[in-house]
Tab-separated table of C-alpha atoms in Angstrom:
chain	number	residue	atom	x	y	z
N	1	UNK	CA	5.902	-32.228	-1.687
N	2	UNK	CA	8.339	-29.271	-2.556
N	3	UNK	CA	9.576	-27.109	0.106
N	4	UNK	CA	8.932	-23.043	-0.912
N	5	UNK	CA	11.809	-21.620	-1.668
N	6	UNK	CA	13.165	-18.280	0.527
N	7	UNK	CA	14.410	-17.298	-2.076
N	8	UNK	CA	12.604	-13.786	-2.933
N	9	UNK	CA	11.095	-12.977	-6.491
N	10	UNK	CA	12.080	-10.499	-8.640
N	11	UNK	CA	9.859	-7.487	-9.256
N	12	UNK	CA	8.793	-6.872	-12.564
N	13	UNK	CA	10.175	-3.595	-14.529
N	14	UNK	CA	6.689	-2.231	-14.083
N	15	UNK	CA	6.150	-3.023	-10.146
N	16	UNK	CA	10.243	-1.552	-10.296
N	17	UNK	CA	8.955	1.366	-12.215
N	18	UNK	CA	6.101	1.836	-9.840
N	19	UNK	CA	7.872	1.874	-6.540
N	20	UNK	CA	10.639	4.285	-8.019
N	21	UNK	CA	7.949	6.752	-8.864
N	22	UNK	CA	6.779	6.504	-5.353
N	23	UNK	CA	9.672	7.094	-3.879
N	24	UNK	CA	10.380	10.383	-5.818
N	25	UNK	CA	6.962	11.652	-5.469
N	26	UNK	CA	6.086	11.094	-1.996
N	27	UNK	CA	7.577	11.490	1.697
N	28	UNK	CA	5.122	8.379	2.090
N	29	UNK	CA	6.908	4.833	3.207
N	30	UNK	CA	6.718	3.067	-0.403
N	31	UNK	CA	4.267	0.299	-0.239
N	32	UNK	CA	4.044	-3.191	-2.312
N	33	UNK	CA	2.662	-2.233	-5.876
N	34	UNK	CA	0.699	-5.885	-5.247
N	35	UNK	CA	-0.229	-6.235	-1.624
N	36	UNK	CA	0.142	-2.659	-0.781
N	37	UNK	CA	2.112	-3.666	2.339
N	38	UNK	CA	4.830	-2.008	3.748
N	39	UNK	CA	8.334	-2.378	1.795
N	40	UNK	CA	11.499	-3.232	4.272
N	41	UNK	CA	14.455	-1.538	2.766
N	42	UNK	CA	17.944	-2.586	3.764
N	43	UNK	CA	21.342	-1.150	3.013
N	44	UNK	CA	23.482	0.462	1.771
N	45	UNK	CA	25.654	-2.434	0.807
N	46	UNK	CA	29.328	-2.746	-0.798
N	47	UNK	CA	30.301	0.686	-2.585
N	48	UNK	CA	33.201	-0.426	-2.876
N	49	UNK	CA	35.671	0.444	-5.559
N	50	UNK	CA	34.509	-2.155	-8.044
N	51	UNK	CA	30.918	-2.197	-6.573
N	52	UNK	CA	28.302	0.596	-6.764
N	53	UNK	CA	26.308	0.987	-3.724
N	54	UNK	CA	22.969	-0.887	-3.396
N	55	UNK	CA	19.589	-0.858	-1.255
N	56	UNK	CA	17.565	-3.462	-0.842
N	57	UNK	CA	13.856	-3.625	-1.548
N	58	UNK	CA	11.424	-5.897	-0.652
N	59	UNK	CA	8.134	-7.160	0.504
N	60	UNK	CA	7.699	-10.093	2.781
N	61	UNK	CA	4.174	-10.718	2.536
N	62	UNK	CA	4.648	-11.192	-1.607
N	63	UNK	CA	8.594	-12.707	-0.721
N	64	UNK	CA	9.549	-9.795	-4.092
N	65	UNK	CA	12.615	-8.190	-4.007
N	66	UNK	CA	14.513	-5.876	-5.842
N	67	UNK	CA	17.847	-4.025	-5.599
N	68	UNK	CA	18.508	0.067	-6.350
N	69	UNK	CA	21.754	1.655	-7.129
N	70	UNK	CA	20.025	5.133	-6.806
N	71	UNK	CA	17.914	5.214	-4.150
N	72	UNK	CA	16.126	8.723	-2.881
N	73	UNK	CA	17.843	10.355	0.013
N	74	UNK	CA	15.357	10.543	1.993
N	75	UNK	CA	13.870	7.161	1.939
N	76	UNK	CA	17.257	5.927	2.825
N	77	UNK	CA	17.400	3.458	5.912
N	78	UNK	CA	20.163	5.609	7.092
N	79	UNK	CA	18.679	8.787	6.969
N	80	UNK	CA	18.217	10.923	9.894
């Protein structure tokens, strides 16, 4: 028997596509365009001067992930 991997799954272009629009539309916390739960987003990470700054995305329930170099203000982990 395999063990499952931890490893998260990418999101599609479309489910990508679908949580950007989300976030740009709505003050709402983004939700999983499969499960509808609630999206954990981490970051920002590196920024440095050969890295562009990145959130995390993902859903634990589905194990999806995806990463964001532009990522709405507002929806920002770090946001006060």
């Amino acid at each position: 028997m395999r063990e499952q991997s931890n490893t998260p799954v990418p999101f599609s272009p479309e489910e990508v596509r679908c949580i950007r629009e989300v976030l740009s539309t709505s003050d709402k916390h983004p939700t999983c365009p499969l499960c509808d739960g609630k999206l954990k987003i981490t970051g920002p990470e590196g920024g440095g001067s050969a890295m562009p700054t990145v959130w995390r995305v993902e859903c634990p329930p589905c194990n999806r992930a995806a990463v964001f170099t532009d990522f709405p203000e507002d929806h920002r982990p770090d946001h006060k």
